[in-house]
Amino acid sequence: MGSIDYLPPLRYEGQETDDYATFTVAPISGALGAEVHGLDVGSGLDRQQFAELRRALLNHMVLVLRDQDLDAGGLVALGRTFGTLHINPFVAGLADHPEVMEVRSEENATARFAGRWHSDITWAERPSLASLLHARIVPPFGGDTLFANMVLAWEALSPVMRRALDGLKAEHTAFQGHDRDASLADAPETVSHPLIRTHPVSGRKALFVNEYFTRSIEGMTSDESRSILDFLFRHLVRPDFTCRVRWQPNTLVIWDNRCTQHYATNDYPGARRLMWRVTVEGDRPV
């Protein structure tokens, strides 16, 4: 795949048009998510194709592209068109492509990459801009991924609750619920991010806490923090904020971590599932 020259930051003017010259999109729910048809990312993207793909991601937050024949190098090259790729300090990547993390579940495995709503690497100083996940092996049924729209979740709160939450900060940690590995002594114990972040392109506000990595709300007692977070964790995954992606081999899904969360289902006992993921570094939330 050829490289894409630098494109200036995308400007968002509230015109979420789905008029694209190089492909078509079909929404998969009223909340977020769309399938992209007529685009082969493995053959390389020109400037117009990439600009329109980036606009479609802004409009729909989650993009599903079927029948994308990508090797690890192609996935890395595509990810780099969005920005610098993150190398996960906790899960080793592929030997030849450390940016590519295997999301692997073997037959009869009890521990899987599943079971909690989250946005990727919110424990980092610069959480992820986007993730790209490519399906290599999928079970005959199950193993779907759900996504939730954090802008809708924010906008559905009452004005009183929005005023109470806006301006608060929350602590995030990669070690939520399990012991810190001594070999990761240089990793930050916690980072602080706004509980409500503003999308750097669209300017829209979104909830930015998740049950996997968010530990507490700064300045509150443990009981106060827990009661608010527990409410938000229930609220932000209401079905009317979500969509569901069913995987097929060679499906590629791209999502915006700044305004979504996702949940991998663990409903395929005795089956294998193998995905490759690259994660694009983002900016500091504000």
JSON list of C-alpha atoms in Angstrom, two decimals, residues 87-92 101 123 174-175 178 181 184 187-188:
[
{"chain": "A", "resi": 87, "resn": "ILE", "atom": "CA", "xyz": [2.70, -0.35, 20.57]},
{"chain": "A", "resi": 88, "resn": "ASN", "atom": "CA", "xyz": [0.96, -1.98, 23.52]},
{"chain": "A", "resi": 89, "resn": "PRO", "atom": "CA", "xyz": [3.31, -2.46, 26.50]},
{"chain": "A", "resi": 90, "resn": "PHE", "atom": "CA", "xyz": [1.20, -5.27, 27.96]},
{"chain": "A", "resi": 91, "resn": "VAL", "atom": "CA", "xyz": [0.55, -7.51, 24.94]},
{"chain": "A", "resi": 92, "resn": "ALA", "atom": "CA", "xyz": [3.37, -8.36, 22.54]},
{"chain": "A", "resi": 101, "resn": "MET", "atom": "CA", "xyz": [-1.68, -6.94, 18.36]},
{"chain": "A", "resi": 123, "resn": "TRP", "atom": "CA", "xyz": [-4.96, 4.71, 30.58]},
{"chain": "A", "resi": 174, "resn": "ALA", "atom": "CA", "xyz": [-4.30, 0.01, 33.01]},
{"chain": "A", "resi": 175, "resn": "PHE", "atom": "CA", "xyz": [-4.20, -1.95, 36.28]},
{"chain": "A", "resi": 178, "resn": "HIS", "atom": "CA", "xyz": [-5.60, -6.76, 38.71]},
{"chain": "A", "resi": 181, "resn": "ASP", "atom": "CA", "xyz": [3.29, -6.21, 36.80]},
{"chain": "A", "resi": 184, "resn": "LEU", "atom": "CA", "xyz": [6.03, -2.40, 33.93]},
{"chain": "A", "resi": 187, "resn": "ALA", "atom": "CA", "xyz": [4.16, 2.73, 33.16]},
{"chain": "A", "resi": 188, "resn": "PRO", "atom": "CA", "xyz": [2.06, 5.45, 34.84]}
]
